[in-house]
XYZ file of C-alpha atoms in Angstrom:
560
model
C 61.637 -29.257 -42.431
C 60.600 -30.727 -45.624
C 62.562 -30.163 -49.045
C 59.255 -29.654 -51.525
C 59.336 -31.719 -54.301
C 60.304 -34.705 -52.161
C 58.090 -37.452 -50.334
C 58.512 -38.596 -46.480
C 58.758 -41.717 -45.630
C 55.380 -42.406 -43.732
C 54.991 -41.702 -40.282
C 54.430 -45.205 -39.306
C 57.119 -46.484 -41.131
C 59.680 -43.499 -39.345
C 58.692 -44.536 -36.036
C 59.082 -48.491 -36.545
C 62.641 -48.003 -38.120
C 63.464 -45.463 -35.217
C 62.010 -48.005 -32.308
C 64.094 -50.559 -34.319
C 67.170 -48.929 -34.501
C 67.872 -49.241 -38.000
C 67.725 -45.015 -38.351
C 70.212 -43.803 -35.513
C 69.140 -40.948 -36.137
C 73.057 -39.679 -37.083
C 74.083 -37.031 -39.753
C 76.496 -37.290 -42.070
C 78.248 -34.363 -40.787
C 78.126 -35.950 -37.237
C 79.746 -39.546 -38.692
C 82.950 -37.618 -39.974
C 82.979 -35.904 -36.277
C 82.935 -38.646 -34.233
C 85.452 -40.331 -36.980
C 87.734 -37.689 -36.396
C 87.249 -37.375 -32.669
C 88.248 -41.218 -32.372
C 90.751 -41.090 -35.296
C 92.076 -38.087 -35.100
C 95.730 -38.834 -35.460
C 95.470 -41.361 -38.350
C 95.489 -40.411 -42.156
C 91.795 -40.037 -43.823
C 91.827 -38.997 -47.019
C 95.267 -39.156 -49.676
C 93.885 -36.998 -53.168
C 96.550 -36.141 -55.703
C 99.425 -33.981 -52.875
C 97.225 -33.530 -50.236
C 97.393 -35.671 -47.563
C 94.901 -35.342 -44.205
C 94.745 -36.613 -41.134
C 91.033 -37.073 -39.774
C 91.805 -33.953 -37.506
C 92.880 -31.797 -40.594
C 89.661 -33.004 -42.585
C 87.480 -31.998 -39.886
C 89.315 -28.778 -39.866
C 89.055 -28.109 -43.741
C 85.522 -29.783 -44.303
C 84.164 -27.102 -41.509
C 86.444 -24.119 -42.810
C 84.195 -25.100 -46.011
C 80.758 -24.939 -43.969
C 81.636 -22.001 -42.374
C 82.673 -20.646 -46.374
C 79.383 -21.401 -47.142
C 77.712 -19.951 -44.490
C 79.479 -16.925 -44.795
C 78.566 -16.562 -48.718
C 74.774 -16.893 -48.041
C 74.007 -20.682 -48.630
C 71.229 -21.361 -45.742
C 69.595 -24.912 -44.591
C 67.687 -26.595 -47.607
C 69.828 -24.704 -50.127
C 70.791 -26.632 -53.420
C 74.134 -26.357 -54.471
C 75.576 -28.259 -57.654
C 78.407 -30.409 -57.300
C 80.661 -31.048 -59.875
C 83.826 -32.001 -59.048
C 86.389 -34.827 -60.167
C 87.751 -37.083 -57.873
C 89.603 -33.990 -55.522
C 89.859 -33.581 -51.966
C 87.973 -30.267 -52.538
C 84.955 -32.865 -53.230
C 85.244 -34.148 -50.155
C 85.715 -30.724 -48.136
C 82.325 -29.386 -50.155
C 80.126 -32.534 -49.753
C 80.461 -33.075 -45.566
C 80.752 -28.660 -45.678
C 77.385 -28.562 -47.155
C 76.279 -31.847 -44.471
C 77.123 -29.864 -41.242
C 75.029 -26.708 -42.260
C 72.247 -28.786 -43.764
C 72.453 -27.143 -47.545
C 72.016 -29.945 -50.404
C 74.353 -31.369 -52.434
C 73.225 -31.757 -56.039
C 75.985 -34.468 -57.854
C 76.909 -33.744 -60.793
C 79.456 -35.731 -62.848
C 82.110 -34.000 -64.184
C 81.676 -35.032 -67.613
C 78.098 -33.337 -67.599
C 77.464 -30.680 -70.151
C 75.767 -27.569 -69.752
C 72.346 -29.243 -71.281
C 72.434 -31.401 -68.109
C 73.651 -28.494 -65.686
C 70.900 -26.474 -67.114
C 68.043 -29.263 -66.655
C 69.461 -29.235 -62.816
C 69.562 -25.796 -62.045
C 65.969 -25.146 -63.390
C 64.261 -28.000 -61.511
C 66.642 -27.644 -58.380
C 66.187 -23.622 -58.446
C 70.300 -24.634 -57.297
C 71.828 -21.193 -54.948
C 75.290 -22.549 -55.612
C 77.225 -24.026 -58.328
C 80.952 -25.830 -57.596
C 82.764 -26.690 -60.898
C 86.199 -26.766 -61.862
C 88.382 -24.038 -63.677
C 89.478 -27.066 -66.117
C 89.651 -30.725 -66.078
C 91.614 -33.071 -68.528
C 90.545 -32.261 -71.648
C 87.564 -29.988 -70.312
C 87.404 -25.988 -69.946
C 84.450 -25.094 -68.510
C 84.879 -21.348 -68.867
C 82.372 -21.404 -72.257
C 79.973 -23.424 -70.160
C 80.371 -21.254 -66.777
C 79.612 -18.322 -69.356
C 76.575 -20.160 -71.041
C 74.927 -20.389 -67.504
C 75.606 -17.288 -66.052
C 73.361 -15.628 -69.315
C 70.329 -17.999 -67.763
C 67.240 -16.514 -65.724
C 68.143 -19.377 -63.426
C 71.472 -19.595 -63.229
C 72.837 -20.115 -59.395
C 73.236 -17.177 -57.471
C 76.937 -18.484 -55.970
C 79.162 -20.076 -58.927
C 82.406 -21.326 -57.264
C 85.293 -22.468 -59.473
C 87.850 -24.761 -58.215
C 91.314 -23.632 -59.850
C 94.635 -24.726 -59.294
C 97.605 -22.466 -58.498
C 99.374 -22.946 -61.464
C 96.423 -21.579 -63.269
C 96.622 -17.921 -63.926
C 93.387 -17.256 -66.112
C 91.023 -14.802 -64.483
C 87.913 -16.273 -63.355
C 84.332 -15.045 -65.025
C 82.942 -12.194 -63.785
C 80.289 -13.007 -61.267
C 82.114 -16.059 -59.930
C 84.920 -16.430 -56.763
C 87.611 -18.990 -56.552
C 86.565 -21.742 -53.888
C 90.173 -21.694 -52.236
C 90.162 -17.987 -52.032
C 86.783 -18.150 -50.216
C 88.097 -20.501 -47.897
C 91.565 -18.833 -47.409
C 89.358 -15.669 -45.528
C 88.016 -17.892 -43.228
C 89.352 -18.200 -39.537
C 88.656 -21.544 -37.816
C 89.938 -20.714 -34.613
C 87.648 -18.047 -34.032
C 84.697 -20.651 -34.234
C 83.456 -23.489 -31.590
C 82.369 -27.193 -32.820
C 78.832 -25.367 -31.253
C 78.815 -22.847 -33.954
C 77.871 -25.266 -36.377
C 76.384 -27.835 -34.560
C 73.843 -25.192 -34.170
C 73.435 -25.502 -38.254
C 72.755 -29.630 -38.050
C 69.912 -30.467 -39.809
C 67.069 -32.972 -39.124
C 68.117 -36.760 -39.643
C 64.876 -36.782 -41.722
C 66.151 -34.181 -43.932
C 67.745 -34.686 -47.221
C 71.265 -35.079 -47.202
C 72.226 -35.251 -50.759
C 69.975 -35.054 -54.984
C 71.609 -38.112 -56.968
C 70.831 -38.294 -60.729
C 70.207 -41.389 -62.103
C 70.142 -42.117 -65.753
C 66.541 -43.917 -66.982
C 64.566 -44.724 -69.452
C 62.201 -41.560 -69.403
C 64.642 -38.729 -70.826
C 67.209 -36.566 -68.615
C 68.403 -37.839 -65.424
C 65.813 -37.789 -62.532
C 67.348 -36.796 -59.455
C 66.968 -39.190 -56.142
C 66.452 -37.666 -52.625
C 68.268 -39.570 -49.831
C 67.771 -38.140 -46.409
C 70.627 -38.834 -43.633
C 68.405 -41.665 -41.720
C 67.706 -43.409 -45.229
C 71.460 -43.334 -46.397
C 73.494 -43.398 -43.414
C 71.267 -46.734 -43.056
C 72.192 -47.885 -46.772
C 76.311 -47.645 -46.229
C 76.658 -48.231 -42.181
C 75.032 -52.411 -43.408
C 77.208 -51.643 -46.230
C 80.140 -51.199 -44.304
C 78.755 -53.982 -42.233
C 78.442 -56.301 -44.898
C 82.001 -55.924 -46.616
C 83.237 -56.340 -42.915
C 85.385 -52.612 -42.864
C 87.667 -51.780 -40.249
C 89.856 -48.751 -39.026
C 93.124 -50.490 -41.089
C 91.025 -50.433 -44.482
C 92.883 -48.652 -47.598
C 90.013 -47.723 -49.896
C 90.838 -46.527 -53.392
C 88.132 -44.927 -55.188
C 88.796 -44.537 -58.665
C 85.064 -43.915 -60.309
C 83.398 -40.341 -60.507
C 83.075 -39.814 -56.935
C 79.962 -37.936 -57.466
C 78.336 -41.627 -58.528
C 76.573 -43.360 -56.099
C 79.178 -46.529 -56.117
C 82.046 -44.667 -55.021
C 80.382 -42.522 -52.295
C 77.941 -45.403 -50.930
C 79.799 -48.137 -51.348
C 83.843 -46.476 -50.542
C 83.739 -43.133 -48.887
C 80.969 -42.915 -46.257
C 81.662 -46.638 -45.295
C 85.985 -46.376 -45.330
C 85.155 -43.110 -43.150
C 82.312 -44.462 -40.693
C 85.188 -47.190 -39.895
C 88.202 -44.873 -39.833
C 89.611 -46.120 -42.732
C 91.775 -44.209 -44.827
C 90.268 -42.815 -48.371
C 92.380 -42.663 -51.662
C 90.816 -40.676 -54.477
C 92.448 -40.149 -58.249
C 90.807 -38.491 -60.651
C 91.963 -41.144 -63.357
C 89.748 -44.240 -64.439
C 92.515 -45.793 -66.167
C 94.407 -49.730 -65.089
C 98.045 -47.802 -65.085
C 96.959 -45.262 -62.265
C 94.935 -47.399 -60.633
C 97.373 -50.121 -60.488
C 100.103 -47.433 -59.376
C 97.577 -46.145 -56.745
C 97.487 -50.039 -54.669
C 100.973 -50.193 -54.965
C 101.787 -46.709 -53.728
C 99.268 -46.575 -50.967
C 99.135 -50.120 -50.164
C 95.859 -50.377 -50.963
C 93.332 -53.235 -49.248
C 90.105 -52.664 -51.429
C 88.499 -50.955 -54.183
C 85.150 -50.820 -56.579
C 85.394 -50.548 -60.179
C 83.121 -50.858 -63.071
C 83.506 -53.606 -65.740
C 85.545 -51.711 -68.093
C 87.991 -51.260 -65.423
C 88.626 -54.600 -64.348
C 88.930 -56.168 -67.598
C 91.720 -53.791 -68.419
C 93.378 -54.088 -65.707
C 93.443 -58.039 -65.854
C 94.651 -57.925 -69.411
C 97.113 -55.148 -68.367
C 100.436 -56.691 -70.159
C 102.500 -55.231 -67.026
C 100.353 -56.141 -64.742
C 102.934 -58.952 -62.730
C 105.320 -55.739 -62.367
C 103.251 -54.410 -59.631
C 102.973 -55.289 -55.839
C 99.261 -55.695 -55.271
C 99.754 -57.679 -52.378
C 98.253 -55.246 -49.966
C 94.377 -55.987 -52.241
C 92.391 -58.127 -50.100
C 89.285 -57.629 -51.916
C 88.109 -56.107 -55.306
C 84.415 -55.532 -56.054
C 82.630 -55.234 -59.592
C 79.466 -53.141 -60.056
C 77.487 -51.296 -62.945
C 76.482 -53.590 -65.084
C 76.619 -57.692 -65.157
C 80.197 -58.858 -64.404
C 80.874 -61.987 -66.395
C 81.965 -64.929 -64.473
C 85.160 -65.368 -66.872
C 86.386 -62.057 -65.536
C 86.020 -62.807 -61.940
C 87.723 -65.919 -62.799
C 90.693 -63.825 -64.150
C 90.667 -61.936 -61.317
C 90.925 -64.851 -58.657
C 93.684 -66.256 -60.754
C 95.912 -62.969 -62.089
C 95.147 -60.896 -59.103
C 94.562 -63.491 -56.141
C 92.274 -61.749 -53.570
C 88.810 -61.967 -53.070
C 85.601 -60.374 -55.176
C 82.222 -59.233 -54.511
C 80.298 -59.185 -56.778
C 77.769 -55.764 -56.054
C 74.402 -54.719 -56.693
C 73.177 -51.142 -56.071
C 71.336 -48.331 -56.921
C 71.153 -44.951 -55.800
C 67.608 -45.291 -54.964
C 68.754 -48.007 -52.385
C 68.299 -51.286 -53.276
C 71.919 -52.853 -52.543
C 73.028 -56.388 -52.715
C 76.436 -58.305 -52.107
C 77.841 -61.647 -52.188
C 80.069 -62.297 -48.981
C 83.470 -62.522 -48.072
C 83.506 -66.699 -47.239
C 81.055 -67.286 -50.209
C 82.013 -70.366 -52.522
C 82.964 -69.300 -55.581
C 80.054 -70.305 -57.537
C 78.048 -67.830 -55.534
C 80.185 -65.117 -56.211
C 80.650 -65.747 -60.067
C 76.353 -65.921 -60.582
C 74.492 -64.255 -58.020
C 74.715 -60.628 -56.535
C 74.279 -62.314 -53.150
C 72.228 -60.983 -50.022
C 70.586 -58.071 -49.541
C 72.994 -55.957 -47.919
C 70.277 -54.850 -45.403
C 68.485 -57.338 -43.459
C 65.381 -55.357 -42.777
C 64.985 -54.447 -46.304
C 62.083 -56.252 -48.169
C 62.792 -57.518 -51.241
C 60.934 -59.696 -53.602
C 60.258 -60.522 -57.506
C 56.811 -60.030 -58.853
C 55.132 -60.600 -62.068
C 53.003 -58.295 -64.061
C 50.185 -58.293 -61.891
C 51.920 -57.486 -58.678
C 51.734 -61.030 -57.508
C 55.031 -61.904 -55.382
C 56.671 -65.037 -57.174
C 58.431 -68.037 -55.839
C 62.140 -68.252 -55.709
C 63.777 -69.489 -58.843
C 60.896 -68.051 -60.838
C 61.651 -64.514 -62.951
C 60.317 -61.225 -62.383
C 60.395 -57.445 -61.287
C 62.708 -56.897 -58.366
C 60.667 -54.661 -55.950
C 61.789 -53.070 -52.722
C 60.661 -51.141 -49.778
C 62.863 -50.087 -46.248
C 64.835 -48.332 -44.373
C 67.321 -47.835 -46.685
C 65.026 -47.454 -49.443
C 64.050 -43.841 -51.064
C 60.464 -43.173 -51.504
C 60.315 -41.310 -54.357
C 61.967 -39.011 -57.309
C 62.380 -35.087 -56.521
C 59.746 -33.081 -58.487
C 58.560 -36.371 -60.616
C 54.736 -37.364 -59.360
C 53.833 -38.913 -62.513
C 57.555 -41.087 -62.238
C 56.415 -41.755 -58.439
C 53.027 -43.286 -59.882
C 54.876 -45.808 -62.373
C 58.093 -45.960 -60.298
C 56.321 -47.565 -56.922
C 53.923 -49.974 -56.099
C 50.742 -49.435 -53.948
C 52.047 -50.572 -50.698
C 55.211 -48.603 -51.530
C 57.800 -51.145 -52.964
C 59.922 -49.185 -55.343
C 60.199 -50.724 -58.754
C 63.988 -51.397 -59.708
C 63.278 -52.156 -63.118
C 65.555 -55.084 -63.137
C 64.456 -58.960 -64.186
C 65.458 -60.798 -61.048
C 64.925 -64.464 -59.123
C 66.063 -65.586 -55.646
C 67.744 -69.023 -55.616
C 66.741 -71.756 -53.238
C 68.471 -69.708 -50.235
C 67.238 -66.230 -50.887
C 70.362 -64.903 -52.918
C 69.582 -62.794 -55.563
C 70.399 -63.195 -59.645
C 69.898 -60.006 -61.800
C 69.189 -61.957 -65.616
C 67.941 -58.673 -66.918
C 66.770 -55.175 -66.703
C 63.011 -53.592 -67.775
C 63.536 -50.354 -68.546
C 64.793 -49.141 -71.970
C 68.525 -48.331 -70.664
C 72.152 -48.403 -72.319
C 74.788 -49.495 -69.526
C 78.002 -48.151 -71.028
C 81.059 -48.732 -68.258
C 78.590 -48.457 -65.431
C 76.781 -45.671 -66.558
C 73.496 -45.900 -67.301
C 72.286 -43.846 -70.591
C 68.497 -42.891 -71.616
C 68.017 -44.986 -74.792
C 64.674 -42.653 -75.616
C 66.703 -38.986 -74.521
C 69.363 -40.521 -77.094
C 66.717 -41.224 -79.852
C 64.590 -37.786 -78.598
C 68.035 -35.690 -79.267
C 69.292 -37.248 -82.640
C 65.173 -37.496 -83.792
C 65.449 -33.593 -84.260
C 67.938 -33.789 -86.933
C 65.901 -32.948 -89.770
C 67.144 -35.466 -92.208
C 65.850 -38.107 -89.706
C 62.366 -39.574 -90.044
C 62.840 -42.254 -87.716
C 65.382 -43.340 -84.925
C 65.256 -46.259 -82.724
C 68.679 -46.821 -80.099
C 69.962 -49.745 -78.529
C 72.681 -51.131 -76.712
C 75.980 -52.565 -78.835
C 77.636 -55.743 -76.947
C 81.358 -54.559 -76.382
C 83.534 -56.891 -74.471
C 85.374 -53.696 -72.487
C 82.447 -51.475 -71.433
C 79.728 -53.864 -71.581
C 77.409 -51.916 -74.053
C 77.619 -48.945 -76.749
C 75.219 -46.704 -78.108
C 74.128 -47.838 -81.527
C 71.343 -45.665 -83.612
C 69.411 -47.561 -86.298
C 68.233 -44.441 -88.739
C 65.599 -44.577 -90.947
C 66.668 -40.770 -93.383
C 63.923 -38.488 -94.351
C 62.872 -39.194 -98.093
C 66.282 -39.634 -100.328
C 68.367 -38.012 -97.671
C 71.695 -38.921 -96.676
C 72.768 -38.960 -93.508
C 76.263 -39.530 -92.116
C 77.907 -40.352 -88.898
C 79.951 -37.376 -88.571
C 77.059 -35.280 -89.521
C 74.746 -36.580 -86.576
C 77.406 -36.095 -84.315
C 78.378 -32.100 -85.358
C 74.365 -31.753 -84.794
C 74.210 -33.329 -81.788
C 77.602 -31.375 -80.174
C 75.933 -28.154 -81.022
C 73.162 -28.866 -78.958
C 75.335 -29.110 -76.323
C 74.857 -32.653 -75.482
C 77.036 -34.543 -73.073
C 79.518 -37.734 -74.743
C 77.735 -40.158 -72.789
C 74.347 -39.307 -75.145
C 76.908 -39.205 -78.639
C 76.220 -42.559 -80.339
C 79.014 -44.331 -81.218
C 77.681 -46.194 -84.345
C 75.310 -45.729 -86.661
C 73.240 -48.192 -88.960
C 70.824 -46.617 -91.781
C 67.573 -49.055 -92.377
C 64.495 -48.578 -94.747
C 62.051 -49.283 -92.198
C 62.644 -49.607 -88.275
C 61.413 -52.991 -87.084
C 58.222 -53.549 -85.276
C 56.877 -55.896 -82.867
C 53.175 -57.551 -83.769
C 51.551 -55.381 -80.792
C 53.231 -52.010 -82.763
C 56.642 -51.259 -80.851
C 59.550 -51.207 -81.721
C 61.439 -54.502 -81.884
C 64.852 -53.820 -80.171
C 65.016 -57.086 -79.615
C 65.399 -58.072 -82.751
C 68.080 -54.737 -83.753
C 69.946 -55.670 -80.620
C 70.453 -58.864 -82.466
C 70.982 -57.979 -85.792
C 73.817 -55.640 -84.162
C 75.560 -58.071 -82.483
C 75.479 -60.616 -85.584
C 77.209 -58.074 -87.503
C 79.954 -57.188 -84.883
C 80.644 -60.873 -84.933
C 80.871 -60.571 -88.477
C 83.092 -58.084 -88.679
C 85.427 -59.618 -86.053
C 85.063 -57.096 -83.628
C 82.955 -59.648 -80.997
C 83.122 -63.316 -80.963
C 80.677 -65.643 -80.789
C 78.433 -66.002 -77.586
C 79.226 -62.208 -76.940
């Protein structure tokens, strides 16, 4: 059955990928089963004190199911998930697999503007959030969506047992749901009765763009079990892998590229809810860890971590860098502070992955994003007529295949500018292919901030602080900053003799409830915003102007 609001692949292209084998026609629910019927004994998933076995997963993930089943939440249900990096992430996302409900991700850091956009256009039956979360209560924002027309039916808080706070009224605690719940009473048949079509969607994944809050991408179980099973194929996984995942694990690089992949290969999954080089660090030594994925930020700090000789990290075979362009210098550091390998990764959650391999030269791995991970993928650079270009020649990188989504949930006018005719999704990134088909990413199209791997609307940015009413004009742009890659910088042209100030856009834009990763972290105040000679605004030339100054300040040296 069809999710409406979402596009099928076409029925010619189903049966070719079927008759090719590249769809297997497997579940995600049915990967962690046959994980845990041939693993059952070995340790799966390490997450703060709890430590599982793949027989105990299998056990908790289908107590959750059977939760959920139990509360009302049917096949093609929508359920928000917003979770840190928990095991009670992991026990909700396969839960909601076997019974064939949808997982919405939601990052934790979302605020309840974003929560709000995705229970309206999801029409979401369930909501999974947590009590609190570092500095985060999300009572006032639990309370804020309960008051809405379309607030989820099922709100499920995630509390610890430390925390004594009643709950809102109108929501449960998930581990007293799951607490009434009797396994043994149920067969592995019970639920397999609930598996859903390979065809259907198996998870919504926002993705930040140019064109204002986050579209959400569909990814059925054919489509993405496709996308990590070459994934796990290219970074050659096996059953004695230690994967650390320490990004939101409700991104699409932690749960693509670490969690589906470590548990397809009976691998063993560490999750911390920290971002930061000491935990991480800690983490590898502790749990011997043999790989890991982190976003710039992350890997510069942790190569100019002063104590970073005190710890063992000789269990790391191989670290990978992904979000945003990793600068050769920093893979150099790594090769010569750390001593393992790299891979340098390309992804999206619409599909489009790319890798360099684990016996590539050097130079390979420091500028290119190597292979397509996928072999049956098509990929290729075009220019602005839709022509396919020549390798070493500049374009649009396009794609189309099996492990490729065809289109955004509830966006038809997106689908008409996101795709092609013949159905090659447009990435958005400037791209070439060298001499042997590797790929080089030298630059994106769309109108996107890429701050520590995630990717921020420059236009909802400029839509939000536009409504201040001392500000006649706004254009935003990305800040070079040699940690997190980029920062949002807002070049404000004030409303007659107004004055604006920093701290003043900022109180206006928290009261609209906006979420940090939208709050701009400099401002510059201009008489007149640049224009282009066709009319547009010149962000080139602000992006440069920016940059120039940071220099000037000595806060950026030369060359970026």
């Amino acid at each position: 059955m069809a999710l409406p609001g979402t596009i099928p692949f076409p029925k010619e292209f189903v049966e070719r990928y079927y008759r090719n084998r590249w769809w297997l026609g497997i579940t995600l629910g049915e990967m962690l089963d046959r994980s845990a019927d041939l693993y059952f004994y070995k340790e799966a998933l390490v997450a703060g004190k709890v430590r599982l076995t793949y027989r105990e997963l299998q056990e908790r993930v289908n107590r959750t199911a059977l939760a959920f089943l139990q509360l009302g939440i049917q096949k093609l249900d929508r359920v928000l998930l917003q979770l840190p990096n928990w095991a009670e992430f992991v026990y909700t996302y396969y839960g909601l697999q076997k019974i064939g409900a949808i997982p919405v991700m939601c990052i934790p850091r979302f605020s309840q503007r974003e929560v709000e956009h995705f229970c309206r256009v999801t029409e979401a039956k369930g909501w999974v959030v947590p009590r609190r979360f570092e500095k985060m209560d999300y009572l006032s924002m639990i309370e804020g969506i309960k008051k809405q027309s379309f607030s989820p039916k099922y709100i499920l808080v995630v509390d610890s047992e430390e925390e004594k706070t009643a709950l809102p009224e109108g929501t449960q605690s998930f581990h007293h749901l799951l607490e009434g719940i009797d396994g043994s009473k149920y067969s592995k048949e019970d639920l397999f009765n609930f598996r859903p079509d390979p065809e259907e969607i198996c998870h919504l994944m926002p993705t930040g763009g140019s064109t204002g809050l986050p579209k959400l991408v569909p990814r059925t179980h054919n489509d993405f079990f496709c996308n990590f099973d070459y994934r796990a194929k290219v970074w050659e996984r096996t059953p004695r892998d230690v994967t650390l995942i320490a990004t939101p694990v409700t991104h699409n690089m932690a749960i693509e590229v670490s969690l589906n992949p470590t548990l397809l290969y009976g691998g063993k999954v560490v999750l911390i809810p920290s971002t930061r080089a000491k935990e991480i660090l800690e983490a590898i030594e502790r749990e011997r860890v043999t790989h890991t994925i982190l976003v710039v930020a992350q890997l510069q700090q942790i190569v100019d971590d002063p104590d970073l000789k005190r710890y063992d990290l000789s269990s790391l075979k191989v670290i990978a860098g992904a979000g945003s362009h990793v600068p050769p210098d920093l893979i150099k550091k790594i090769y010569d502070r750390i001593g393992c390998k790299f891979y340098n990764v390309f992804g999206m959650s619409e599909g489009p992955c790319a890798q360099t391999r684990l016996d590539d030269p050097e130079e390979v791995v420091l500028h290119t994003v190597g292979w397509p991970i996928c072999p049956y993928d098509e990929f290729k650079v075009i220019d602005s007529k839709g022509r396919e270009l020549p390798p070493g020649m500049e374009g649009e990188l396009v794609a189309r295949g099996p492990c490729i989504f065809r289109g955004y949930y509830k966006a038809e006018e997106e689908n008409r500018e996101a795709f092609t005719e013949d159905g090659f999704f447009k990435t958005g990134d400037i791209a070439k292919f060298d001499s042997e088909g590797r790929l080089i990413i030298t630059g994106r199209k769309k109108d996107i901030i890429i701050r520590g791997g995630e990717n921020i609307s420059a236009k909802e940015v400029e839509e939000l602080i536009g409504s201040h009413p001392k500000v006649d004009q706004v254009a935003v742009v990305g800040m070079p900053d040699p940690i997190l890659g980029e920062r949002v910088c807002a070049f404000l042209k004030p409303r007659g003799n107004e004055i604006i100030t920093f701290e003043e856009i900022i109180s206006f834009l928290k009261e609209k409830k906006t979420s940090v990763l939208y709050l701009p972290e400099r401002i510059e105040i201009i008489d007149e915003i640049p224009l282009t000679n066709v009319g547009k605004v010149d962000k080139k030339r602000l992006k440069q102007w920016i940059a120039e100054k940071l220099i000037q300040e000595g806060k950026m040296k030369t060359g970026g």
